[in-house]
Tab-separated table of C-alpha atoms in Angstrom:
chain	number	residue	atom	x	y	z
A	1	MET	CA	-0.166	-0.309	-0.352
A	2	SER	CA	1.015	3.346	-0.957
A	3	ARG	CA	1.598	6.353	1.505
A	4	GLY	CA	-1.289	8.054	-0.412
A	5	GLU	CA	-2.894	5.278	-0.223
A	6	MET	CA	-2.583	4.606	3.708
A	7	ALA	CA	-3.387	8.180	4.343
A	8	SER	CA	-6.563	7.961	2.761
A	9	SER	CA	-7.448	4.753	4.639
A	10	ASP	CA	-6.574	6.561	7.754
A	11	LEU	CA	-8.649	9.470	6.627
A	12	SER	CA	-11.949	6.850	6.360
A	13	MET	CA	-11.592	5.804	9.676
A	14	ILE	CA	-11.701	8.875	11.234
A	15	LEU	CA	-14.406	10.341	9.285
A	16	PRO	CA	-18.157	10.319	10.419
A	17	ARG	CA	-20.142	7.374	8.733
A	18	VAL	CA	-23.778	8.174	7.051
A	19	LEU	CA	-26.002	5.079	5.943
A	20	ILE	CA	-27.287	5.115	3.143
A	21	VAL	CA	-29.859	2.361	2.174
A	22	SER	CA	-29.904	1.650	-1.867
A	23	ARG	CA	-32.643	1.128	-4.231
A	24	ARG	CA	-33.086	-2.205	-6.314
A	25	THR	CA	-33.324	-1.655	-10.288
A	26	VAL	CA	-33.036	-4.043	-12.816
A	27	ARG	CA	-29.991	-3.927	-15.339
A	28	LYS	CA	-29.189	-6.751	-18.034
A	29	ASN	CA	-32.107	-9.040	-16.392
A	30	LYS	CA	-30.301	-8.754	-12.992
A	31	PHE	CA	-31.188	-7.189	-9.759
A	32	VAL	CA	-28.684	-4.101	-9.302
A	33	ASP	CA	-28.500	-1.647	-6.078
A	34	PHE	CA	-27.605	1.540	-6.451
A	35	VAL	CA	-27.432	4.990	-4.706
A	36	GLY	CA	-27.821	8.651	-6.739
A	37	GLU	CA	-24.385	9.927	-6.924
A	38	TYR	CA	-25.894	13.418	-6.166
A	39	HIS	CA	-26.160	12.308	-2.515
A	40	LEU	CA	-22.777	10.643	-2.299
A	41	ASP	CA	-20.947	13.672	-3.799
A	42	LEU	CA	-22.781	16.237	-1.322
A	43	ILE	CA	-21.683	13.866	2.172
A	44	VAL	CA	-18.076	13.706	1.047
A	45	SER	CA	-17.600	16.967	-0.236
A	46	TYR	CA	-18.728	18.296	3.607
A	47	GLY	CA	-16.802	15.788	5.524
A	48	ALA	CA	-18.517	12.424	6.158
A	49	VAL	CA	-18.112	9.021	4.251
A	50	PRO	CA	-21.202	7.767	2.859
A	51	VAL	CA	-21.840	3.662	3.983
A	52	ILE	CA	-24.310	2.182	1.290
A	53	VAL	CA	-26.679	-0.400	3.068
A	54	PRO	CA	-27.828	-2.907	0.179
A	55	ARG	CA	-31.266	-3.814	0.238
A	56	VAL	CA	-30.807	-7.190	-0.173
A	57	SER	CA	-33.065	-9.692	2.194
A	58	GLY	CA	-31.719	-10.299	5.499
A	59	VAL	CA	-29.955	-7.254	5.458
A	60	HIS	CA	-32.471	-5.432	8.332
A	61	MET	CA	-31.107	-8.415	10.644
A	62	LEU	CA	-27.554	-7.248	10.416
A	63	LEU	CA	-27.737	-3.590	10.908
A	64	GLU	CA	-25.680	-3.478	14.079
A	65	SER	CA	-22.539	-4.590	11.388
A	66	PHE	CA	-23.314	-1.344	10.375
A	67	GLU	CA	-22.532	0.780	13.636
A	68	PRO	CA	-20.965	3.023	14.180
A	69	ILE	CA	-23.802	5.043	12.858
A	70	HIS	CA	-23.121	8.792	12.907
A	71	GLY	CA	-26.093	9.399	10.269
A	72	VAL	CA	-28.989	7.942	8.422
A	73	LEU	CA	-29.814	9.475	4.758
A	74	LEU	CA	-32.734	7.849	3.237
A	75	CYS	CA	-34.146	8.875	-0.167
A	76	GLU	CA	-35.870	7.521	-3.170
A	77	GLY	CA	-37.496	4.639	-3.691
A	78	GLU	CA	-40.554	2.866	-4.016
A	79	ASP	CA	-43.676	3.277	-2.435
A	80	ILE	CA	-44.120	2.335	1.285
A	81	ASP	CA	-46.479	-0.871	2.106
A	82	PRO	CA	-49.434	0.839	3.129
A	83	SER	CA	-49.837	-1.651	5.967
A	84	HIS	CA	-47.463	0.097	7.895
A	85	TYR	CA	-49.844	3.114	8.119
A	86	ASP	CA	-53.585	3.517	7.986
A	87	ALA	CA	-54.525	3.467	4.646
A	88	GLU	CA	-57.745	2.323	4.778
A	89	LEU	CA	-59.438	5.673	4.789
A	90	SER	CA	-58.677	6.052	1.303
A	91	GLY	CA	-61.638	4.556	-0.147
A	92	PHE	CA	-59.895	3.428	-3.481
A	93	SER	CA	-61.374	1.016	-5.812
A	94	PRO	CA	-59.434	-2.225	-7.165
A	95	GLU	CA	-60.076	-0.285	-10.706
A	96	GLU	CA	-58.635	3.462	-9.170
A	97	LEU	CA	-55.690	1.211	-7.788
A	98	GLU	CA	-55.160	-0.520	-11.039
A	99	GLU	CA	-55.070	2.958	-12.839
A	100	ILE	CA	-52.794	4.431	-10.051
A	101	ARG	CA	-50.021	1.410	-10.534
A	102	LYS	CA	-50.207	2.020	-14.665
A	103	VAL	CA	-49.590	5.561	-14.109
A	104	HIS	CA	-46.743	5.269	-11.536
A	105	ALA	CA	-45.303	1.709	-12.502
A	106	SER	CA	-42.118	2.435	-11.527
A	107	ASP	CA	-42.935	3.338	-8.021
A	108	THR	CA	-45.925	1.390	-7.062
A	109	SER	CA	-44.097	-2.148	-6.897
A	110	ILE	CA	-43.811	-2.389	-3.060
A	111	ASP	CA	-40.164	-3.293	-1.686
A	112	ARG	CA	-40.998	-4.557	0.936
A	113	GLU	CA	-36.836	-5.598	2.458
A	114	LYS	CA	-36.292	-1.805	1.723
A	115	ASP	CA	-39.259	-0.692	3.942
A	116	THR	CA	-37.996	-3.017	7.226
A	117	ILE	CA	-34.685	-1.581	6.883
A	118	GLU	CA	-35.114	2.037	6.502
A	119	LEU	CA	-38.039	1.735	8.873
A	120	ARG	CA	-35.614	0.335	11.553
A	121	LEU	CA	-33.009	2.845	11.036
A	122	ALA	CA	-35.371	5.678	10.809
A	123	LYS	CA	-36.569	4.472	14.768
A	124	LEU	CA	-33.003	3.707	15.819
A	125	CYS	CA	-32.103	7.345	14.597
A	126	LEU	CA	-35.191	8.776	16.646
A	127	GLU	CA	-34.532	6.288	19.961
A	128	ARG	CA	-30.542	7.579	20.019
A	129	ASN	CA	-31.150	10.706	18.611
A	130	ILE	CA	-28.918	10.186	15.728
A	131	PRO	CA	-28.852	12.908	12.633
A	132	TYR	CA	-31.574	12.127	10.220
A	133	LEU	CA	-32.400	13.441	6.970
A	134	GLY	CA	-35.063	12.236	4.509
A	135	ILE	CA	-35.505	13.165	1.113
A	136	CYS	CA	-39.036	12.706	-0.601
A	137	ARG	CA	-39.586	8.617	0.029
A	138	GLY	CA	-37.237	9.510	3.072
A	139	SER	CA	-39.360	12.142	4.522
A	140	GLN	CA	-42.283	9.817	4.174
A	141	VAL	CA	-40.580	7.147	6.117
A	142	LEU	CA	-39.573	9.318	8.600
A	143	ASN	CA	-43.423	10.444	9.048
A	144	VAL	CA	-44.661	7.102	9.026
A	145	ALA	CA	-41.878	5.764	11.786
A	146	CYS	CA	-43.594	8.483	13.973
A	147	GLY	CA	-46.989	7.153	13.477
A	148	GLY	CA	-47.971	9.518	10.615
A	149	THR	CA	-49.797	8.442	7.444
A	150	LEU	CA	-49.392	8.883	4.020
A	151	TYR	CA	-51.751	9.509	1.042
A	152	GLN	CA	-51.620	6.849	-1.280
A	153	ASP	CA	-52.152	8.796	-4.192
A	154	VAL	CA	-51.872	12.939	-3.850
A	155	GLU	CA	-53.518	13.811	-7.019
A	156	LYS	CA	-56.618	11.563	-6.440
A	157	GLU	CA	-56.666	12.131	-2.870
A	158	LEU	CA	-55.919	16.041	-2.389
A	159	SER	CA	-55.517	17.657	-5.497
A	160	LYS	CA	-58.588	16.941	-7.288
A	161	LYS	CA	-60.466	18.461	-4.105
A	162	VAL	CA	-58.882	21.737	-4.088
A	163	PRO	CA	-59.906	24.883	-6.252
A	164	GLU	CA	-58.217	24.355	-9.805
A	165	GLU	CA	-56.574	27.527	-9.169
A	166	GLN	CA	-54.289	25.316	-6.423
A	167	ARG	CA	-54.077	22.163	-7.893
A	168	VAL	CA	-50.665	21.299	-8.425
A	169	ALA	CA	-48.401	18.647	-10.491
A	170	HIS	CA	-46.240	16.439	-8.421
A	171	MET	CA	-44.893	14.504	-10.920
A	172	ASP	CA	-44.573	15.045	-14.825
A	173	TYR	CA	-42.851	12.166	-16.470
A	174	GLU	CA	-42.586	14.246	-20.082
A	175	ASN	CA	-40.383	17.052	-18.135
A	176	TYR	CA	-38.927	14.708	-15.029
A	177	ASP	CA	-36.075	16.830	-13.777
A	178	GLY	CA	-36.969	20.156	-15.473
A	179	HIS	CA	-40.659	20.163	-13.515
A	180	ARG	CA	-41.126	22.507	-11.339
A	181	HIS	CA	-43.846	24.158	-8.724
A	182	VAL	CA	-44.360	26.518	-6.345
A	183	ILE	CA	-44.079	25.951	-2.623
A	184	LYS	CA	-44.651	28.563	0.469
A	185	VAL	CA	-41.876	28.280	3.025
A	186	LEU	CA	-42.579	29.061	6.858
A	187	LYS	CA	-40.745	31.659	8.548
A	188	ASN	CA	-38.336	31.222	11.520
A	189	THR	CA	-37.957	27.167	9.970
A	190	PRO	CA	-34.253	26.136	8.693
A	191	LEU	CA	-36.201	26.230	5.401
A	192	HIS	CA	-36.085	29.562	5.568
A	193	GLN	CA	-32.901	30.233	7.179
A	194	TRP	CA	-31.169	28.235	4.104
A	195	PHE	CA	-33.162	30.250	1.430
A	196	LYS	CA	-33.652	33.828	3.053
A	197	HIS	CA	-32.021	35.453	0.549
A	198	SER	CA	-33.814	33.602	-2.511
A	199	LEU	CA	-37.296	34.320	-0.846
A	200	GLU	CA	-39.292	37.750	-1.168
A	201	GLU	CA	-40.514	38.624	2.320
A	202	ASP	CA	-44.018	39.254	1.718
A	203	GLU	CA	-44.198	35.852	-0.880
A	204	MET	CA	-41.806	33.798	0.958
A	205	GLU	CA	-42.190	31.361	-2.293
A	206	MET	CA	-39.791	29.233	-4.183
A	207	MET	CA	-39.701	26.981	-6.856
A	208	VAL	CA	-38.588	23.156	-6.392
A	209	ASN	CA	-38.704	19.893	-8.155
A	210	SER	CA	-41.176	17.092	-7.569
A	211	TYR	CA	-40.919	13.207	-8.401
A	212	HIS	CA	-43.468	11.778	-6.012
A	213	HIS	CA	-47.017	10.347	-6.094
A	214	GLN	CA	-47.668	9.938	-2.608
A	215	GLY	CA	-46.669	12.217	0.463
A	216	VAL	CA	-47.707	13.267	4.189
A	217	SER	CA	-51.339	13.283	4.942
A	218	LYS	CA	-51.320	13.260	8.501
A	219	LEU	CA	-47.807	14.553	10.106
A	220	ALA	CA	-46.688	13.130	12.984
A	221	GLN	CA	-47.189	14.725	16.504
A	222	ARG	CA	-43.696	15.655	16.803
A	223	PHE	CA	-42.805	17.319	13.535
A	224	VAL	CA	-43.447	20.644	12.574
A	225	PRO	CA	-44.336	21.691	8.715
A	226	MET	CA	-41.507	24.063	7.108
A	227	ALA	CA	-43.481	24.499	3.773
A	228	PHE	CA	-46.533	23.680	1.640
A	229	ALA	CA	-47.490	23.106	-1.665
A	230	PRO	CA	-50.585	25.340	-2.966
A	231	ASP	CA	-52.631	22.384	-2.386
A	232	GLY	CA	-51.888	21.833	0.943
A	233	LEU	CA	-49.227	18.986	0.726
A	234	ILE	CA	-46.296	19.417	3.067
A	235	GLU	CA	-43.049	19.710	1.414
A	236	GLY	CA	-40.737	19.914	4.485
A	237	PHE	CA	-40.879	19.386	8.063
A	238	TYR	CA	-38.512	19.057	10.772
A	239	ASP	CA	-38.268	18.222	15.045
A	240	PRO	CA	-37.526	22.099	16.412
A	241	ASP	CA	-36.389	19.902	19.588
A	242	ALA	CA	-34.173	17.630	17.582
A	243	TYR	CA	-32.701	20.561	15.368
A	244	ASN	CA	-29.375	22.090	16.653
A	245	PRO	CA	-26.432	20.745	14.015
A	246	GLU	CA	-24.029	22.164	16.216
A	247	GLU	CA	-24.664	19.782	18.665
A	248	GLY	CA	-25.511	16.852	16.928
A	249	LYS	CA	-29.304	17.163	16.198
A	250	PHE	CA	-30.774	16.986	12.774
A	251	ILE	CA	-34.206	15.214	12.499
A	252	MET	CA	-35.717	16.539	9.008
A	253	GLY	CA	-37.795	15.315	6.302
A	254	LEU	CA	-37.963	17.216	2.635
A	255	GLN	CA	-40.648	15.827	0.016
A	256	PHE	CA	-38.518	17.685	-2.769
A	257	HIS	CA	-34.827	17.196	-4.333
A	258	PRO	CA	-32.751	19.998	-3.381
A	259	GLU	CA	-29.480	17.834	-4.855
A	260	ARG	CA	-31.338	17.255	-8.024
A	261	MET	CA	-32.222	21.451	-8.469
A	262	ARG	CA	-29.331	22.349	-10.930
A	263	ASN	CA	-29.586	23.784	-14.011
A	264	GLN	CA	-29.614	21.217	-16.901
A	265	ASP	CA	-26.819	23.110	-18.787
A	266	SER	CA	-24.384	24.447	-15.931
A	267	ASP	CA	-25.283	21.781	-13.404
A	268	ASP	CA	-25.132	24.913	-11.238
A	269	PHE	CA	-27.888	24.961	-8.311
A	270	ASP	CA	-31.433	27.018	-8.718
A	271	TYR	CA	-30.569	28.698	-5.588
A	272	PRO	CA	-27.645	29.144	-3.240
A	273	GLY	CA	-29.422	27.418	-0.459
A	274	CYS	CA	-29.986	24.030	-2.323
A	275	PRO	CA	-26.919	22.290	-0.555
A	276	SER	CA	-27.666	23.590	2.460
A	277	ALA	CA	-29.556	20.823	3.876
A	278	TYR	CA	-26.642	18.432	3.142
A	279	LYS	CA	-23.892	20.930	4.677
A	280	GLU	CA	-26.454	20.926	7.998
A	281	PHE	CA	-26.779	17.806	8.244
A	282	VAL	CA	-23.050	16.620	7.759
A	283	LYS	CA	-22.335	19.282	10.187
A	284	ALA	CA	-24.896	17.450	12.675
A	285	VAL	CA	-23.066	14.200	11.936
A	286	ILE	CA	-19.860	15.584	12.838
A	287	ALA	CA	-20.934	16.857	16.187
A	288	TYR	CA	-22.583	13.893	17.167
A	289	GLU	CA	-19.733	11.648	16.398
A	290	LYS	CA	-17.630	13.906	18.747
A	291	LYS	CA	-20.191	13.613	21.501
A	292	LEU	CA	-20.280	9.701	20.877
A	293	ASN	CA	-16.817	9.406	20.881
A	294	ARG	CA	-16.347	11.292	24.531
A	295	SER	CA	-19.271	9.143	25.635
A	296	GLU	CA	-17.189	5.926	24.513
A	297	SER	CA	-13.948	7.320	25.809
A	298	VAL	CA	-15.291	6.660	29.441
A	299	LEU	CA	-14.009	3.745	30.887
A	300	LYS	CA	-16.252	1.748	31.492
A	301	ALA	CA	-15.946	-1.324	34.694
A	302	PRO	CA	-14.641	-4.561	33.769
A	303	LYS	CA	-17.484	-7.380	33.388
A	304	LEU	CA	-15.800	-10.115	35.723
A	305	ASN	CA	-17.036	-14.073	35.440
A	306	GLN	CA	-18.310	-15.773	38.301
A	307	GLU	CA	-16.028	-17.297	39.970
A	308	LEU	CA	-14.002	-13.459	39.829
A	309	GLU	CA	-17.289	-11.560	41.260
A	310	LYS	CA	-17.704	-14.185	43.646
A	311	LYS	CA	-14.294	-13.354	45.271
A	312	ARG	CA	-14.985	-10.130	44.932
A	313	ARG	CA	-18.302	-10.294	46.941
A	314	ILE	CA	-16.245	-12.052	49.521
A	315	ILE	CA	-13.489	-9.378	49.986
A	316	VAL	CA	-16.136	-6.253	50.006
A	317	LYS	CA	-17.912	-8.336	52.595
A	318	SER	CA	-14.723	-9.084	54.891
A	319	PHE	CA	-14.089	-5.012	54.494
A	320	SER	CA	-17.856	-3.962	55.723
A	321	ILE	CA	-17.541	-6.381	58.651
A	322	ALA	CA	-13.994	-4.866	59.625
A	323	ARG	CA	-15.664	-0.889	59.123
A	324	ASN	CA	-18.600	-2.058	61.321
A	325	MET	CA	-16.204	-3.782	63.834
A	326	TYR	CA	-14.055	-0.543	64.088
A	327	SER	CA	-16.520	2.080	63.710
A	328	SER	CA	-18.702	0.503	66.769
A	329	GLY	CA	-15.650	-0.588	68.761
A	330	GLY	CA	-17.243	-4.202	69.849
A	331	GLY	CA	-17.091	-7.940	68.308
A	332	THR	CA	-19.904	-9.119	66.209
A	333	GLY	CA	-18.667	-13.290	66.168
A	334	GLN	CA	-17.358	-12.464	62.614
A	335	GLU	CA	-13.411	-12.147	63.319
A	336	SER	CA	-12.971	-15.290	61.116
A	337	GLU	CA	-14.498	-13.470	58.108
A	338	LEU	CA	-11.576	-10.760	58.200
A	339	GLN	CA	-8.736	-12.971	57.279
A	340	VAL	CA	-9.933	-12.803	53.769
A	341	GLY	CA	-9.625	-9.225	53.381
A	342	ALA	CA	-6.739	-9.126	55.071
A	343	GLU	CA	-4.572	-11.568	52.969
A	344	PHE	CA	-6.231	-9.407	50.291
A	345	LEU	CA	-4.209	-6.378	51.693
A	346	GLU	CA	-1.155	-8.351	52.314
A	347	ALA	CA	-1.066	-9.287	48.515
A	348	ASN	CA	-1.399	-5.876	47.359
A	349	THR	CA	0.818	-3.736	49.679
A	350	ALA	CA	1.366	-1.429	46.574
A	351	LEU	CA	-1.720	0.301	46.302
A	352	SER	CA	-2.544	3.898	44.390
A	353	LEU	CA	-3.535	6.841	46.319
A	354	GLN	CA	-7.266	6.257	45.054
A	355	GLN	CA	-7.064	2.702	46.113
A	356	GLU	CA	-5.770	3.509	49.797
A	357	LYS	CA	-8.978	6.039	50.208
A	358	ARG	CA	-11.293	3.650	48.989
A	359	LEU	CA	-10.169	1.199	51.309
A	360	LYS	CA	-9.952	3.856	54.283
A	361	GLN	CA	-13.644	4.359	53.318
A	362	MET	CA	-14.387	1.084	53.610
A	363	GLY	CA	-13.013	1.068	57.137
A	364	ALA	CA	-10.054	-1.146	55.841
A	365	THR	CA	-7.421	1.012	57.907
A	366	VAL	CA	-5.252	-2.348	59.251
A	367	ARG	CA	-3.134	-4.930	57.509
A	368	ASN	CA	-4.070	-8.142	59.190
A	369	ALA	CA	-6.632	-9.842	61.119
A	370	SER	CA	-4.813	-10.245	64.198
A	371	VAL	CA	-4.284	-6.270	64.283
A	372	TYR	CA	-8.289	-6.201	63.892
A	373	LYS	CA	-8.605	-8.483	67.245
A	374	GLN	CA	-5.611	-6.585	68.988
A	375	ARG	CA	-7.419	-3.127	68.482
A	376	LEU	CA	-10.630	-4.673	69.363
A	377	THR	CA	-9.449	-5.835	72.707
A	378	MET	CA	-7.363	-2.705	73.654
A	379	ASN	CA	-10.563	-0.729	73.424
A	380	GLU	CA	-12.596	-3.349	75.235
A	381	GLU	CA	-9.922	-2.757	78.037
A	382	ARG	CA	-10.149	0.804	77.709
A	383	GLU	CA	-13.769	1.306	77.873
A	384	ARG	CA	-13.700	-1.562	81.054
A	385	LEU	CA	-11.122	0.551	82.617
A	386	ALA	CA	-13.005	3.870	82.154
A	387	ARG	CA	-16.112	2.971	83.514
A	388	ALA	CA	-14.606	2.057	86.546
A	389	ILE	CA	-12.876	5.158	87.490
A	390	MET	CA	-15.691	7.299	86.231
A	391	GLY	CA	-17.752	4.924	88.573
A	392	LYS	CA	-15.814	6.492	91.818
A	393	MET	CA	-16.552	9.828	90.546
A	394	SER	CA	-19.081	12.127	91.819
A	395	ILE	CA	-21.707	14.197	90.187
A	396	SER	CA	-19.457	17.327	90.178
A	397	GLN	CA	-16.367	15.987	88.703
A	398	LEU	CA	-18.628	13.791	85.965
A	399	SER	CA	-20.261	16.995	84.777
A	400	ASP	CA	-16.980	18.725	84.548
A	401	LEU	CA	-15.519	16.141	82.584
A	402	MET	CA	-18.611	15.917	80.369
A	403	SER	CA	-18.198	19.710	80.067
A	404	PHE	CA	-14.566	19.538	79.156
A	405	TYR	CA	-15.082	16.607	76.270
A	406	HIS	CA	-17.961	18.174	75.011
A	407	MET	CA	-15.494	21.338	74.241
A	408	MET	CA	-12.497	19.185	73.092
A	409	GLY	CA	-14.918	17.191	70.672
A	410	LYS	CA	-15.948	20.769	69.127
A	411	LEU	CA	-12.190	21.671	68.814
A	412	CYS	CA	-11.374	18.609	67.386
A	413	SER	CA	-14.261	18.949	64.695
A	414	GLU	CA	-13.068	22.475	63.622
A	415	ALA	CA	-9.676	21.466	63.129
A	416	LEU	CA	-10.191	18.235	61.412
A	417	GLU	CA	-12.628	20.426	58.953
A	418	ARG	CA	-9.868	22.569	58.265
A	419	LYS	CA	-7.571	19.756	57.392
A	420	LEU	CA	-9.582	18.161	55.124
A	421	GLN	CA	-10.265	21.182	53.188
A	422	ASP	CA	-7.079	22.149	52.823
A	423	ARG	CA	-6.455	18.821	51.652
A	424	VAL	CA	-9.213	19.420	49.195
A	425	ASP	CA	-7.549	22.446	47.623
A	426	GLU	CA	-4.036	20.918	47.365
A	427	GLU	CA	-5.476	18.021	45.351
A	428	PRO	CA	-5.020	18.401	41.318
A	429	ASP	CA	-8.213	19.002	39.279
A	430	PHE	CA	-8.836	16.167	36.588
């Protein structure tokens, strides 16, 4: 491998990963998976690596193999299986459904494997707050994943029910890439921010392309519309609570294709804001990756096998007994169990400062069981002598003695608090 190839390999290892599910087509009598190159080009140009998820059978069970996932971009494809949302209200007759299939033959063949893969990825993004950008079908997948519904055919269910001047052609097979229709952008939305220099303040309108016959009917509750077509169809939506690209938050769906809104002769974008969705999406992907790396860098406690876990519990129990015996100054009949802790301490004489502090907190302030027992015997002897002496003292003497020890206790507490505070101030910050 050359130095240049090694550098490219190293770069791919550090760039964030964006998953994109392929679409299936037939080429030379065989199925071929593909993804539109405009999507890939924009993802790469803004600093992420596109990872293509093939829509082959069984892949929906292997999505963990594509980890880490820093972003998901879902784009074009066939109609979503109506069983994933409430499609019964459309009331289409068999004849109408057949007519729709003939007009939109390339889109109405359901791809259930692609549905399953993409819905799982969408729900994974929603669960983990992974940045998600849905274009065209990808926006519909996002809405369905959150409980929204779709028009099975926008023309029959929506456009024909509005006044003629509000009707919109959402698909023009004769002028596929050149077709445009107007949308009205809502103020104070990301779409408004991206296209603000191209929008008239009063009209807030722009022209977009359109390649679909289905669309959002009932918008899922968590989302807010960003734009409408004249017939009332939602052309863009997002989750305002999950939108902050600088912090790795981005959940959005666009019905139109900003990546394809280009001049057919020069390949220039229709508007300067067209690539902004991809730019801000990748910005969120990069921020999410950094946030994920920070959380993963926190060391996790090692998992112990059953035998080691049993030993750990016995040692902890030994320390706990030592703490209770030492603080109470009396025996409990469990002195034999102290031997385990004593042996552990003898075998681990080289302790870090953190370990020593932890052991002291647990009451493990001695090195073997014999010292525990000697201290217990000494405390018991002292207590017996003290009781004998105080039994011979007068009430006045006992009162004076109690006052003296009360004062000494107060002074000791103050001195101890100062010393502890000094030690805390001296410890370095990490």
